XYZ file of C-alpha atoms in Angstrom:
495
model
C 46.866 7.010 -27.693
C 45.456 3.909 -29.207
C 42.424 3.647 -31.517
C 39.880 3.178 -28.770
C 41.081 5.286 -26.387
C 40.772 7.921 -29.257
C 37.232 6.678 -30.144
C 36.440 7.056 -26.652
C 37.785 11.035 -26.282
C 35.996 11.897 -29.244
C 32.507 12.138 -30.107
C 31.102 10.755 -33.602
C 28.121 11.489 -35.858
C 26.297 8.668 -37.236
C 23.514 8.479 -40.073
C 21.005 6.201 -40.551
C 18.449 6.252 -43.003
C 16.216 9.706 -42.077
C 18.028 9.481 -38.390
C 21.180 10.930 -36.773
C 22.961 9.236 -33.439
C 25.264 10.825 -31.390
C 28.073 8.471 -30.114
C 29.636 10.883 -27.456
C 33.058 10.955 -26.542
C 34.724 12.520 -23.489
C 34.294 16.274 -25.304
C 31.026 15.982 -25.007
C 30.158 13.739 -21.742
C 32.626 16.366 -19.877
C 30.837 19.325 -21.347
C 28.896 21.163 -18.585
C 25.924 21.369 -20.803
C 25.686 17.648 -20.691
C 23.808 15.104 -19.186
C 22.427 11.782 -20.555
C 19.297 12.567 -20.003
C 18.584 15.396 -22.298
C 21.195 13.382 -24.373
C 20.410 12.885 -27.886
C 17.928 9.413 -27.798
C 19.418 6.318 -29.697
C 18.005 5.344 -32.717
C 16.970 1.618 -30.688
C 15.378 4.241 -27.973
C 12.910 5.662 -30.957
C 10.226 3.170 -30.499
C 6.891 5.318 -30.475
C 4.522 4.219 -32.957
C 1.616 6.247 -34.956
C -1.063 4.760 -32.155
C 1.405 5.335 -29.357
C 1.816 9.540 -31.002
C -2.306 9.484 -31.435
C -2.881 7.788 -27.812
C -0.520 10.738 -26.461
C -2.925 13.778 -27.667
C -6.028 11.376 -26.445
C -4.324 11.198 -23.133
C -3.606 14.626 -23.392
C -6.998 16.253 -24.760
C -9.254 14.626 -23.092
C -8.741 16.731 -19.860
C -11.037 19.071 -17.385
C -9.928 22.667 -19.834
C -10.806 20.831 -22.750
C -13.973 19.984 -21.857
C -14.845 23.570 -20.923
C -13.885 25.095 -23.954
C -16.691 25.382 -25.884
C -18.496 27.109 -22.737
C -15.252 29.907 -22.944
C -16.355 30.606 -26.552
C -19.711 30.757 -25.625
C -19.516 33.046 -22.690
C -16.510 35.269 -22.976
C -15.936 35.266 -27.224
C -19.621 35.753 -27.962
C -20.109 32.750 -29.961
C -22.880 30.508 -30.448
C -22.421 26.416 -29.983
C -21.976 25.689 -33.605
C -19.376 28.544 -34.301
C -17.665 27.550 -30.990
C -16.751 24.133 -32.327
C -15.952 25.030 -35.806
C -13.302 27.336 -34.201
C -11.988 24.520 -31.874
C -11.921 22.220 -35.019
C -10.059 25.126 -36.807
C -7.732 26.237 -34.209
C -6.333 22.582 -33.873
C -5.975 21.827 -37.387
C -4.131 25.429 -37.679
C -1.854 24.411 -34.036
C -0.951 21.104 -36.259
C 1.069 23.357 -38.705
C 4.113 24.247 -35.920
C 3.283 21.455 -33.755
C 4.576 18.836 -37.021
C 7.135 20.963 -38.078
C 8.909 21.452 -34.875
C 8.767 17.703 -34.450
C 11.039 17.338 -37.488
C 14.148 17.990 -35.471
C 13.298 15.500 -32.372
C 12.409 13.126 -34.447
C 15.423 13.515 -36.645
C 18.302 13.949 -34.244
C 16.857 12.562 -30.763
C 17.100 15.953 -29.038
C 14.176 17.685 -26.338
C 12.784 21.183 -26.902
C 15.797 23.285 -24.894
C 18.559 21.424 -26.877
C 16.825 22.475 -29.721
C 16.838 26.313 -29.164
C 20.540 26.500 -28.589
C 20.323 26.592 -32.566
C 18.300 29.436 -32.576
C 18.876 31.233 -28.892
C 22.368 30.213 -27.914
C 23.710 27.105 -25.748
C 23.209 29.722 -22.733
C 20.387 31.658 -24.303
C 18.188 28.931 -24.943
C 17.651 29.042 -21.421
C 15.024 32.011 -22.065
C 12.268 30.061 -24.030
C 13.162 26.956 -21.878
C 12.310 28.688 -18.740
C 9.046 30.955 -20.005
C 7.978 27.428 -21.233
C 9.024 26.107 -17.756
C 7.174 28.503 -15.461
C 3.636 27.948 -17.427
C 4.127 24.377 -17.414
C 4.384 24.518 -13.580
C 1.248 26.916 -13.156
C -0.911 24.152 -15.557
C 0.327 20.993 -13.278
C -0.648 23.007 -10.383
C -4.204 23.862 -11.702
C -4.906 20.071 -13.575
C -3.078 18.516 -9.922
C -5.850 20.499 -8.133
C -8.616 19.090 -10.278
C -6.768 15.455 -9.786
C -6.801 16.014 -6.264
C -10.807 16.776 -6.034
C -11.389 13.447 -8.028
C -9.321 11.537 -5.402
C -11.241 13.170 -2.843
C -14.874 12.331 -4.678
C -13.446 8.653 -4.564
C -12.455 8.165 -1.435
C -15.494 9.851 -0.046
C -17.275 7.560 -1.952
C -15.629 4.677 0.480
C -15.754 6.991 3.688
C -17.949 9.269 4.983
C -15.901 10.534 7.565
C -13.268 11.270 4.654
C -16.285 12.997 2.789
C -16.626 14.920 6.135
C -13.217 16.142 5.161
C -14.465 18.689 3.137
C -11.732 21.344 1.593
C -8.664 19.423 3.909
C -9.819 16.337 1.585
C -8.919 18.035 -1.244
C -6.121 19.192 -0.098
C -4.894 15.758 0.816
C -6.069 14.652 -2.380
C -4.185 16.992 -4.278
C -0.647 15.692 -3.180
C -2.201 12.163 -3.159
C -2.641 12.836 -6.998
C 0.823 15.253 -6.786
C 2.516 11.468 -5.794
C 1.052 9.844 -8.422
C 2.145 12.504 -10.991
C 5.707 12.503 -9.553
C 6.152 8.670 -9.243
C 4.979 7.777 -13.017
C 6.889 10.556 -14.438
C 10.383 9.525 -13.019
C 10.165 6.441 -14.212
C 10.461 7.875 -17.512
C 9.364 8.089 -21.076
C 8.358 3.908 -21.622
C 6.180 4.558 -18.197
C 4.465 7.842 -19.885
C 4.234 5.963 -23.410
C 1.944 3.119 -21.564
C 0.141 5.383 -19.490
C -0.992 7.072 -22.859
C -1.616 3.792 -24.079
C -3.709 2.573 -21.485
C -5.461 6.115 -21.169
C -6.255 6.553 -24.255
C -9.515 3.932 -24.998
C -10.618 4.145 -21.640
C -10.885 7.889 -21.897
C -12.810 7.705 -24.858
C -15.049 4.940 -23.590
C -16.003 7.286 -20.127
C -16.715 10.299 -22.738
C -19.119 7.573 -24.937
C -20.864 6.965 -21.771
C -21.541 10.251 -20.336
C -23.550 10.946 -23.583
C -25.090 8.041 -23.427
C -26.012 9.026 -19.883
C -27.292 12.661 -20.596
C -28.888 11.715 -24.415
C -32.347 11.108 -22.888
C -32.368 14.670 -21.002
C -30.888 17.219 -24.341
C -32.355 19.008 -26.737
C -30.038 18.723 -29.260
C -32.508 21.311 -31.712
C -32.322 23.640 -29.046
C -28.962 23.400 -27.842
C -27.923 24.397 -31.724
C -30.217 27.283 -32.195
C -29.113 29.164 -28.749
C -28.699 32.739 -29.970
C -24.934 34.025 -29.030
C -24.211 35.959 -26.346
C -22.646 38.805 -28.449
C -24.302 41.762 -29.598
C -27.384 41.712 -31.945
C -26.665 42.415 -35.275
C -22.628 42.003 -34.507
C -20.769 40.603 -37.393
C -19.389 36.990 -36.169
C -15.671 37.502 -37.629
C -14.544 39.826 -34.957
C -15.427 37.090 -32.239
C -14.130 34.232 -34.590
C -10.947 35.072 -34.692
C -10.547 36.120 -31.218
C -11.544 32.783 -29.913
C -9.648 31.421 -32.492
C -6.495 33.203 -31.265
C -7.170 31.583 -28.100
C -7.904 28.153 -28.726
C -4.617 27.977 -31.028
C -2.966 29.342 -27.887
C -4.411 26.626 -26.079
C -1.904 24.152 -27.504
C 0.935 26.976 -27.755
C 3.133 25.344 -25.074
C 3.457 21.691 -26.965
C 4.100 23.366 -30.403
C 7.575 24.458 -29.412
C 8.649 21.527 -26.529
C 6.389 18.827 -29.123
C 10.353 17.293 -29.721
C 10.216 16.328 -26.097
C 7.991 13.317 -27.473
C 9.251 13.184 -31.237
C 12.574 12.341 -30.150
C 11.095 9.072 -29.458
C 8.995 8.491 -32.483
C 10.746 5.867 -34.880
C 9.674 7.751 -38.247
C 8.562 11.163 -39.304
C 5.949 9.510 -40.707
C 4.666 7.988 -37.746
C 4.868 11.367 -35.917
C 2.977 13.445 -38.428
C 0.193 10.659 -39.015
C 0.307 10.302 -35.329
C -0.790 13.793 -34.407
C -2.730 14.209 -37.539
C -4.944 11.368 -35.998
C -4.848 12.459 -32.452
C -5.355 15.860 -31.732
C -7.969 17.932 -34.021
C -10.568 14.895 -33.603
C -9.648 14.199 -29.754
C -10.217 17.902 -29.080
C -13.421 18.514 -31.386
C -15.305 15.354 -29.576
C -14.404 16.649 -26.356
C -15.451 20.292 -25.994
C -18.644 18.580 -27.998
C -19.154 16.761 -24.513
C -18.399 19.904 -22.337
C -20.977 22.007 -24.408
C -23.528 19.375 -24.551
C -23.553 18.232 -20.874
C -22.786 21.731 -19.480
C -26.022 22.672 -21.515
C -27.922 19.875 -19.937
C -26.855 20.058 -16.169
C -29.497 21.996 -14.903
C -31.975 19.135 -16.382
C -29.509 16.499 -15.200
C -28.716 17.950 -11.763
C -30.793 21.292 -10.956
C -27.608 23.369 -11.483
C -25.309 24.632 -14.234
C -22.159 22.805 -14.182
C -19.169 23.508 -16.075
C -16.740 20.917 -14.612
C -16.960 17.192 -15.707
C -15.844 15.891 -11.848
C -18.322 18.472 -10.088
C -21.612 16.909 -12.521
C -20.245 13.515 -11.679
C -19.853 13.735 -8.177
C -23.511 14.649 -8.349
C -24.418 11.246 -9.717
C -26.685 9.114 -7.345
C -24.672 6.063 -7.933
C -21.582 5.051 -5.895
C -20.851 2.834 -8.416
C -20.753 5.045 -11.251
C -19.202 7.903 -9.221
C -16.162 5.453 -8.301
C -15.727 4.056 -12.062
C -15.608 7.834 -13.343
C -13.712 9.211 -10.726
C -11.130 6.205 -11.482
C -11.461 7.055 -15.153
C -10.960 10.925 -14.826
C -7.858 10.286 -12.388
C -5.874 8.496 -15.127
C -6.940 10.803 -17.388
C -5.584 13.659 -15.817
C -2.062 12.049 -14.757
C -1.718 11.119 -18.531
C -2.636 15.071 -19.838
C -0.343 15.998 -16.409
C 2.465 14.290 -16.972
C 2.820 14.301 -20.841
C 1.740 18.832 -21.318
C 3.187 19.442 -17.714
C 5.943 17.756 -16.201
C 8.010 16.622 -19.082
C 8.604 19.743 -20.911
C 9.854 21.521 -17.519
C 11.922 18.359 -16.220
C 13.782 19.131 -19.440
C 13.759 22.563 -19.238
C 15.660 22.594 -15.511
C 18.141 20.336 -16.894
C 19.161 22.126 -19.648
C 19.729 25.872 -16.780
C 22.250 23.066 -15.002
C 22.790 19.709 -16.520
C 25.344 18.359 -14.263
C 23.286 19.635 -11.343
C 19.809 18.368 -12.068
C 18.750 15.297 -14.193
C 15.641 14.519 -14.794
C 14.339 12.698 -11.130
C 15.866 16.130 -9.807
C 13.884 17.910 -12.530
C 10.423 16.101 -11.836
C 10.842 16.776 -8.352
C 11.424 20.606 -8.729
C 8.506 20.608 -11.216
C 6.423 19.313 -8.564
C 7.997 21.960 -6.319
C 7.105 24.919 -8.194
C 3.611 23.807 -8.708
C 2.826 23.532 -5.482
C 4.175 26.663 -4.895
C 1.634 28.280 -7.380
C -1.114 26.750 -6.049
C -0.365 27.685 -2.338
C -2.872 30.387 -2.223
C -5.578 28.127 -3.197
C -4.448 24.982 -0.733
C -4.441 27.641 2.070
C -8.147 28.679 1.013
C -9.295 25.390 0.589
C -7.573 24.286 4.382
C -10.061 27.959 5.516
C -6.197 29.649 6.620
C -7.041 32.551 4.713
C -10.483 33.931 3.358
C -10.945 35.107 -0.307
C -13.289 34.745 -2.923
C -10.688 34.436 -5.657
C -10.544 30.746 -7.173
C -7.803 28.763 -8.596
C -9.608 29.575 -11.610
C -9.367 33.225 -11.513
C -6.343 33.825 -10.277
C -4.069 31.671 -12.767
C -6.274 30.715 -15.804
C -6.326 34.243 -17.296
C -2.990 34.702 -16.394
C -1.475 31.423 -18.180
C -3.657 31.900 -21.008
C -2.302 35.025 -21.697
C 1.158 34.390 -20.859
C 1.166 31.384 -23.715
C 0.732 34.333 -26.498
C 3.866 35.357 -25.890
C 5.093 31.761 -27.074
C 4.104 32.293 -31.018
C 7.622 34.230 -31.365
C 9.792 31.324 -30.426
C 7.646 29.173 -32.604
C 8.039 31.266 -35.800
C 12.049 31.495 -34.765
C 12.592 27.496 -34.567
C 10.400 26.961 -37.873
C 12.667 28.918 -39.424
C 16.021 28.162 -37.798
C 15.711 24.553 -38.437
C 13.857 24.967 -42.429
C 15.523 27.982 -43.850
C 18.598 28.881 -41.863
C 19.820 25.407 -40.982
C 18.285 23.756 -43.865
C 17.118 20.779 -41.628
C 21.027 20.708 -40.419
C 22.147 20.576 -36.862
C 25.479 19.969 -35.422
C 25.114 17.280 -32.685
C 28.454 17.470 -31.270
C 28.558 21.442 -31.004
C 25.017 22.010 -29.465
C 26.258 20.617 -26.321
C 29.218 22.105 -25.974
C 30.367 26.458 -26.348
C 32.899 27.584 -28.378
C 31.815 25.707 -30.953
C 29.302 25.985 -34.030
C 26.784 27.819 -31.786
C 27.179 31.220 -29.613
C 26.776 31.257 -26.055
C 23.858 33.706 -26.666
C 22.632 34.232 -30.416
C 21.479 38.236 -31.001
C 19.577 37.334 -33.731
C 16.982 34.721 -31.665
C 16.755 37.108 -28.874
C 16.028 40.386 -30.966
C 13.400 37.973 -32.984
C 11.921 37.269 -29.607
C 12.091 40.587 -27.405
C 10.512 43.054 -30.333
C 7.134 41.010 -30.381
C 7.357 40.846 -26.739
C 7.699 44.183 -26.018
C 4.971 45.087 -29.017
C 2.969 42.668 -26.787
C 3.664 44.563 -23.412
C 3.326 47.471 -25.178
C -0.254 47.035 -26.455
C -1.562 46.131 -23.199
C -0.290 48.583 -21.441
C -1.143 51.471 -23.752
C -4.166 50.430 -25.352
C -2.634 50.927 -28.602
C -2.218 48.207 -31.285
C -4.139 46.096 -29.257
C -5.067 43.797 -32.687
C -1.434 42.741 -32.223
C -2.522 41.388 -28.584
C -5.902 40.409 -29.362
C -4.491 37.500 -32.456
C -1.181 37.405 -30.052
C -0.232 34.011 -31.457
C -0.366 34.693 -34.827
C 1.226 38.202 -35.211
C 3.662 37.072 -33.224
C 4.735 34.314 -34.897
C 4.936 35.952 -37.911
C 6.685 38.535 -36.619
C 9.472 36.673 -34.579
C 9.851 34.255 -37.864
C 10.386 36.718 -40.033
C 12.266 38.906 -38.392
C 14.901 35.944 -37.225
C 14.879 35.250 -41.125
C 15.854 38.772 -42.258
C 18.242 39.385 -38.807
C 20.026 35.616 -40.010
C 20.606 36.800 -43.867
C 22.885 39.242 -42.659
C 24.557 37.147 -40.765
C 23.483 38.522 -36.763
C 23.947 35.770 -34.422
C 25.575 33.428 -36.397
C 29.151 31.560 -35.920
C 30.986 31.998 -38.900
């Protein structure tokens, strides 16, 4: 066999600087868990600036749950305005902590999220975390496609009133109007998402300038602030703190462990950690600010309490206005859409089958699924069936809940990829079995199953129900450190 033939049949490992490339021979191409999609990125593929990172979290914050937020703390967790945004500020400068770390490895070695966890799960038991990440990814495009599709149909009824006579089959229409959109950008791949961001990100900011600007004149700022809480009198404020902060750390759950779906792109660690730094704690403080503050003025603004940016805009007696925002809010939702909800589960399918589904295959199932979680709600909104239950109701609590059962895989890839690993990966052997990596690593799925099933157990006892109730942290913790102990004595690990 000559030189290049041999070159050619087997893959190489190449260092450069703080970055690794995979050249990949036939071993690897022929491997079934191969494709070149959720191939390792070349280093001339890692592009992504510190303004492209910080325009990604603007893109992605500035979204219809963000903005109601700070009305959650104030109505469920018992918090007044001012505590509710010192524990959004806190929860997303806490959520930075796993959300940089676990961007160490994409940005190191090119690889997305479910590559990653064959480290720490197994080339075949990775599919676990990939696939819990998966199916709440699909429930969140479902809910933010539905609130895409009402702003298409507040646009076009702003050009038709026989489309405004539409009613609930308007939205309906306007939800896979906005489902298109969402699908088309996203196949086109990560330079497509990396503008959108781009684009999205000042002209986000600009809409969320002028809606203050626009309800200014009608707040009471003094008043707003010195709203008693809704919690009981006397009632120390710690209890409620750190439930809301539990939540609002779970809010960005998801993107702490599938964050190397975007740092694989990122051209320096530094860039990445700056990036985020910049972009998310800042993007998602200003924000809720907006949703408390205008939800607090609505019924001065509009006769009626609204919690839902696109609802109090649609009320606004001024086509022109209406059709700017609704234009605005559109792209702001495909950018949070595509970049917390369709990537991460495009990936995820690929990794299950990788000669089966690529990524177009991947978007399109993504797509698929959420569509089939919101079918309940498209059938009440076409008046098929009759219920009371909203979108809202029936998935928010639901997701929400299901993300605290993410903190154990975060706390096992911190510490896979710091401590056991020591920042090492093999890139030839986490695509192929037999190799460096089991097909299903014991230790990983112990780490993740005993918080889990403390979880279950909690909620369906009423016992240890503080282990629920801060979910993301004592999980974490718990999954990390049991994955550390389980990995000293060698469980799990090819020798």
């Amino acid at each position: 066999m000559s030189d290049q033939r041999l070159k050619q049949a087997v893959s190489h490992i190449q260092q450069s600087g703080e970055f690794v490339e995979l050249e990949a021979g036939q071993d690897v191409i022929d491997s079934p868990m191969y494709n070149e999609d959720i191939a390792p990125t070349k280093i001339s593929q890692r592009t992504w600036s510190t303004w492209n990172v910080a325009a990604l979290w603007v893109g992605m914050a500035i979204c219809v749950p963000t903005y109601t937020l700070g009305g959650v703390l104030t109505s469920y967790f018992g918090l007044d305005v001012t505590e509710a945004l010192i524990t959004i500020l806190v929860a997303n400068i806490i959520v930075l902590i796993p959300l940089t770390l676990n961007a160490f490895p994409g940005t190191k070695f090119g690889i997305p999220f479910p590559v990653l966890v064959r480290s720490s799960f197994g080339i075949y038991g990775s599919n676990l975390p990939a696939m819990v990440r998966a199916l709440i990814a699909c429930g969140w495009f479902g809910i933010q496609t539905m609130f895409g599709g009402m702003a298409v149909h507040l646009l076009l009824s702003e050009f038709s009133s026989s489309w405004a006579s539409l009613g609930g089959t308007g939205e309906v229409f306007g939800f896979f109007i906005f489902w298109s959109l969402n699908v088309l950008v996203a196949i086109r791949g990560s330079e497509s998402i990396k503008w959108l961001e781009t684009l999205a990100a000042p002209l986000l900011l600009a809409v969320g300038i002028g809606l203050i600007f626009w309800a200014s004149p009608q707040i009471d700022f003094g008043q707003l602030l010195s709203a008693p809480p809704s919690r009981p009198e006397g009632a120390s404020v710690w209890k409620y703190f750190f439930g809301g902060l539990t939540a609002m750390v779970g809010f960005w759950a998801t993107l702490s462990l599938n964050i190397p779906d975007f740092s694989r792109f990122v051209r320096s660690q530094k860039d990445q950690v700056i990036g985020q730094v910049i972009g998310l704690p800042v993007t998602m403080f200003l924000f809720a600010t907006l949703g408390v503050v205008l939800t607090a003025a609505s019924t001065t603004l509009v006769g009626e309490t609204i919690s839902d940016p696109i609802s109090l805009i649609g009320k606004i007696h001024s086509p022109f206005w209406v059709i700017l925002s609704m234009i605005m809010i559109i792209i702001a939702t495909i950018s949070t859409n595509i970049a917390a909800n369709v990537v991460s589960p495009t990936n995820d399918f690929q990794n299950a089958f990788p000669k089966y589904i690529n990524m177009k295959r991947g978007t399109l199932l993504t797509g698929l699924v959420g569509i089939l979680l919101m079918g309940w709600e498209l059938l009440r909104k076409l008046q098929w069936v009759h219920s009371d239950v909203s979108v809202e109701s029936m998935y928010s609590n639901w997701l929400l809940g299901y993300s605290s059962l993410l903190g154990p895989i975060a706390g096992i890839m911190i510490v896979d990829y710091f401590i056991t690993r020591k920042q090492k990966l093999n890139l030839i052997d986490i695509y192929k079995t037999g190799g460096e990596y089991p097909n299903f690593n014991s230790a990983g799925l112990l780490a993740f199953f005993i918080p889990v099933g403390l979880t279950i157990f909690a909620l369906s006892t009423g016992n240890l129900m503080w282990f629920y109730d801060y979910g993301w942290f004592t999980g974490s913790a718990l999954g990390g450190i049991l994955y550390w102990q389980l990995t000293k004595r060698g469980v799990g690990l090819n020798r």
